[in-house]
Coordinates of C-alpha atoms in Angstrom, one line a residue:
Chain A
X1 CA 0.0 0.0 0.0
X2 CA 1.1 3.6 -0.6
X3 CA 0.4 6.2 2.0
X4 CA 0.6 10.0 1.4
X5 CA 2.5 12.1 3.9
X6 CA -0.7 13.7 5.4
X7 CA -2.2 10.3 6.1
X8 CA 1.1 9.1 7.6
X9 CA 1.3 12.1 9.9
X10 CA -2.4 11.7 10.9
X11 CA -1.9 8.0 11.7
X12 CA 1.2 8.8 13.8
X13 CA -0.9 11.3 15.7
X14 CA -3.8 8.9 16.3
X15 CA -2.0 5.6 16.8
X16 CA -0.9 6.1 20.5
X17 CA -4.5 6.2 21.9
X18 CA -5.2 3.0 19.9
X19 CA -2.1 1.3 21.4
X20 CA -3.1 2.4 24.9
X21 CA -6.7 1.2 24.4
X22 CA -5.6 -2.2 23.1
X23 CA -3.1 -2.6 25.9
X24 CA -5.9 -1.9 28.5
X25 CA -7.8 -4.7 26.9
X26 CA -4.9 -7.2 26.9
X27 CA -3.8 -6.7 23.4
X28 CA -1.4 -4.6 21.4
X29 CA -0.6 -2.6 18.3
X30 CA 2.2 -3.1 15.8
X31 CA 2.8 -0.9 12.8
X32 CA 4.1 -3.1 10.0
X33 CA 7.1 -1.0 9.1
X34 CA 8.4 -1.2 12.7
X35 CA 8.5 -5.0 12.8
X36 CA 11.8 -5.3 11.0
X37 CA 12.6 -7.3 7.9
X38 CA 12.0 -6.1 4.4
X39 CA 8.9 -4.7 2.9
X40 CA 7.4 -3.1 6.0
X41 CA 4.4 -1.1 5.2
X42 CA 3.6 2.1 7.2
X43 CA -0.1 1.9 6.0
X44 CA -0.6 -1.4 7.8
X45 CA -1.2 -2.0 11.5
X46 CA -1.6 -5.3 13.3
X47 CA -4.0 -5.3 16.2
X48 CA -3.7 -8.1 18.7
X49 CA -7.0 -8.5 20.5
X50 CA -8.8 -10.8 22.8
X51 CA -12.4 -11.3 23.9
X52 CA -12.9 -10.4 27.6
X53 CA -14.8 -13.7 28.1
X54 CA -11.9 -15.8 26.6
X55 CA -8.7 -14.1 27.7
X56 CA -6.5 -17.0 26.4
X57 CA -7.7 -16.4 22.9
X58 CA -5.8 -14.1 20.6
X59 CA -7.0 -12.6 17.3
X60 CA -4.8 -10.6 15.0
X61 CA -6.5 -8.0 12.9
X62 CA -4.7 -6.5 9.9
X63 CA -5.9 -2.9 9.4
X64 CA -4.6 -1.3 6.1
X65 CA -5.2 2.3 5.4
X66 CA -5.2 4.1 2.0
X67 CA -6.0 7.7 3.1
X68 CA -6.4 8.6 6.7
X69 CA -8.8 9.6 8.1
X70 CA -10.7 10.1 4.9
X71 CA -11.1 6.4 3.7
X72 CA -12.2 3.3 5.5
X73 CA -9.5 0.7 6.1
X74 CA -9.3 -2.9 4.8
X75 CA -9.7 -5.2 7.8
X76 CA -8.7 -8.9 7.8
X77 CA -7.9 -11.3 10.5
X78 CA -4.6 -13.2 10.3
X79 CA -3.1 -16.2 11.9
X80 CA -0.6 -13.9 13.7
X81 CA 1.2 -10.6 13.2
X82 CA 2.2 -10.8 9.5
X83 CA 0.4 -14.1 9.4
X84 CA -1.7 -15.7 6.7
X85 CA -4.9 -13.9 5.7
X86 CA -6.7 -16.8 4.1
X87 CA -7.4 -19.0 7.2
X88 CA -11.0 -19.1 8.4
X89 CA -10.0 -20.2 11.9
X90 CA -8.2 -16.8 12.3
X91 CA -11.6 -15.2 12.5
X92 CA -13.9 -14.7 15.5
X93 CA -17.5 -15.7 15.0
X94 CA -19.5 -12.5 15.5
X95 CA -22.5 -10.9 13.8
X96 CA -21.4 -9.4 10.5
X97 CA -17.9 -11.0 10.5
X98 CA -17.7 -13.5 7.7
X99 CA -14.8 -15.9 8.0
X100 CA -15.5 -17.8 4.7
X101 CA -15.6 -14.5 2.8
X102 CA -12.7 -13.0 4.8
X103 CA -14.6 -9.8 5.3
X104 CA -16.5 -7.7 7.9
X105 CA -19.9 -6.8 6.6
X106 CA -20.2 -3.7 8.8
X107 CA -19.7 0.0 7.9
X108 CA -16.3 0.0 9.5
X109 CA -14.3 -1.6 6.7
X110 CA -13.4 -1.2 3.1
X111 CA -14.9 -4.6 2.4
X112 CA -18.2 -3.7 4.1
X113 CA -18.6 -0.5 2.1
X114 CA -17.8 -2.5 -1.1
X115 CA -20.7 -4.9 -0.4
X116 CA -23.0 -2.0 0.6
X117 CA -22.2 1.1 -1.5
X118 CA -25.3 2.7 0.0
X119 CA -23.5 2.9 3.3
X120 CA -21.5 5.8 1.9
X121 CA -24.4 8.1 2.7
X122 CA -26.2 9.1 5.9
X123 CA -25.4 7.8 9.3
X124 CA -23.5 4.8 8.0
X125 CA -21.0 7.1 6.2
X126 CA -17.4 6.7 7.2
X127 CA -16.6 9.1 10.0
X128 CA -13.7 11.5 9.5
X129 CA -13.9 13.5 12.7
X130 CA -11.9 12.7 15.8
X131 CA -9.9 9.5 15.8
X132 CA -11.5 7.0 13.4
X133 CA -8.7 4.5 14.0
X134 CA -9.5 4.4 17.7
X135 CA -13.2 4.0 16.8
X136 CA -12.4 1.0 14.6
X137 CA -10.4 -0.6 17.4
X138 CA -13.1 0.1 20.0
X139 CA -15.8 -1.2 17.7
X140 CA -14.1 -4.5 17.1
X141 CA -13.3 -4.8 20.8
X142 CA -16.9 -4.1 21.6
X143 CA -18.0 -6.9 19.3
X144 CA -15.4 -9.2 20.9
X145 CA -16.7 -8.4 24.4
X146 CA -20.4 -8.4 23.7
X147 CA -21.0 -10.6 20.6
X148 CA -18.3 -13.3 20.7
X149 CA -19.5 -16.7 19.8
X150 CA -16.2 -18.6 19.5
X151 CA -13.5 -19.1 16.9
X152 CA -14.4 -20.0 13.3
X153 CA -13.5 -23.5 12.2
Chain B
X1 CA -22.5 -5.8 44.4
X2 CA -21.7 -3.0 46.8
X3 CA -24.6 -0.8 48.1
X4 CA -24.4 2.6 46.6
X5 CA -23.8 5.6 48.8
X6 CA -26.6 8.0 48.6
X7 CA -26.2 11.8 48.4
X8 CA -22.7 11.8 46.9
X9 CA -22.1 12.8 43.4
X10 CA -20.5 10.5 40.9
X11 CA -18.2 12.0 38.3
X12 CA -19.1 10.6 34.9
X13 CA -16.9 10.8 31.8
X14 CA -18.1 9.6 28.4
X15 CA -15.7 9.3 25.5
X16 CA -16.7 9.1 21.9
X17 CA -13.7 8.9 19.5
X18 CA -15.4 10.1 16.3
X19 CA -16.5 13.5 17.5
X20 CA -15.0 17.0 17.2
X21 CA -15.9 17.5 20.8
X22 CA -13.9 16.3 23.8
X23 CA -15.2 13.9 26.4
X24 CA -18.5 14.5 28.0
X25 CA -18.1 15.2 31.8
X26 CA -20.9 15.6 34.3
X27 CA -21.7 14.7 37.9
X28 CA -24.8 12.7 38.9
X29 CA -26.3 11.2 42.0
X30 CA -25.9 7.5 42.5
X31 CA -29.5 6.8 41.7
X32 CA -29.2 8.2 38.2
X33 CA -29.7 5.6 35.6
X34 CA -27.3 4.8 32.7
X35 CA -30.2 5.7 30.4
X36 CA -30.2 9.3 31.7
X37 CA -26.5 9.6 31.2
X38 CA -26.7 8.1 27.7
X39 CA -29.4 10.5 26.7
X40 CA -27.4 13.5 27.9
X41 CA -24.2 12.3 26.4
X42 CA -25.9 11.8 23.0
X43 CA -27.2 15.3 23.2
X44 CA -23.7 16.6 23.9
X45 CA -22.2 14.7 21.0
X46 CA -25.1 15.6 18.8
X47 CA -26.0 12.1 17.7
X48 CA -29.3 10.3 17.5
X49 CA -30.5 6.7 17.0
X50 CA -31.9 5.8 13.6
X51 CA -32.7 2.7 11.6
X52 CA -29.1 1.8 11.1
X53 CA -27.6 2.5 14.6
X54 CA -28.5 2.7 18.2
X55 CA -26.1 4.3 20.7
X56 CA -25.2 2.5 24.0
X57 CA -22.8 3.1 26.8
X58 CA -20.0 0.6 27.4
X59 CA -18.4 0.2 30.8
X60 CA -15.4 -2.0 31.3
X61 CA -16.1 -3.4 27.8
X62 CA -19.7 -4.3 28.4
X63 CA -22.8 -2.8 27.1
X64 CA -24.8 -1.4 29.9
X65 CA -28.6 -1.7 30.6
X66 CA -30.1 1.8 30.5
X67 CA -32.1 0.9 33.7
X68 CA -28.9 0.3 35.7
X69 CA -28.1 3.0 38.3
X70 CA -24.7 4.5 38.5
X71 CA -24.5 3.6 42.2
X72 CA -25.1 -0.1 41.6
X73 CA -22.6 0.0 38.8
X74 CA -19.6 1.5 40.6
X75 CA -20.4 0.8 44.2
X76 CA -18.3 3.0 46.5
X77 CA -16.3 4.6 43.6
X78 CA -17.0 8.2 43.0
X79 CA -16.2 8.2 39.3
X80 CA -17.1 6.2 36.2
X81 CA -15.9 6.2 32.7
X82 CA -18.0 5.1 29.8
X83 CA -17.5 4.8 26.1
X84 CA -20.3 5.8 23.8
X85 CA -20.7 3.0 21.2
X86 CA -22.4 3.3 17.9
X87 CA -24.0 -0.1 17.8
X88 CA -24.8 -1.2 14.3
X89 CA -28.2 -2.9 13.9
X90 CA -27.5 -4.5 10.5
X91 CA -24.7 -6.3 8.8

């Protein structure tokens, strides 16, 4: 992914509250280009998350931005940080999360807005005020804490 | 669950990350319900429920019943922090 300078600066501004929030919930945040090795991508973040009801479980959400805060991110679950993105068991079972399609059918992700173009208008439109990155992280965590039905098979 | 102390104000803070405004902060008596706080916070953040979303308050990660009182939620604590959650009703 390519990321313009404005988006990069905006993400750098907003990422610390996201990291703090995830840490409070037993998870963590890694920006891909800080992980070492070749091909690190500053547009990609790896969110390590767990449901409050199953603290031993770990989920790894890959969040990839194209223009921040103006565009919704691609969100996929992986087998680990920089892990495979095409494994259904990497996904939590929750309303709107579709492991076999590898997408989240909710107005928080690029994939969801692609399925429902009508979400671009009205109250479902992508929010650009405040810290949308934190909102994405809090929304996924809220689903994990309130709608978690187990790990996909 | 601890019995709420009556007569003492509880400091309430509600955060909502996708707002131009900073956190909502107010003081309420322990017998105030979560629903009262939710309604006031929604007014502050200028948001409304519609056919796509309803707003709820999350405390310690959990969605809170609007009928719950602040006193029964926090016990002897004198402050409580909520997150305003835009809960999607379709998907």
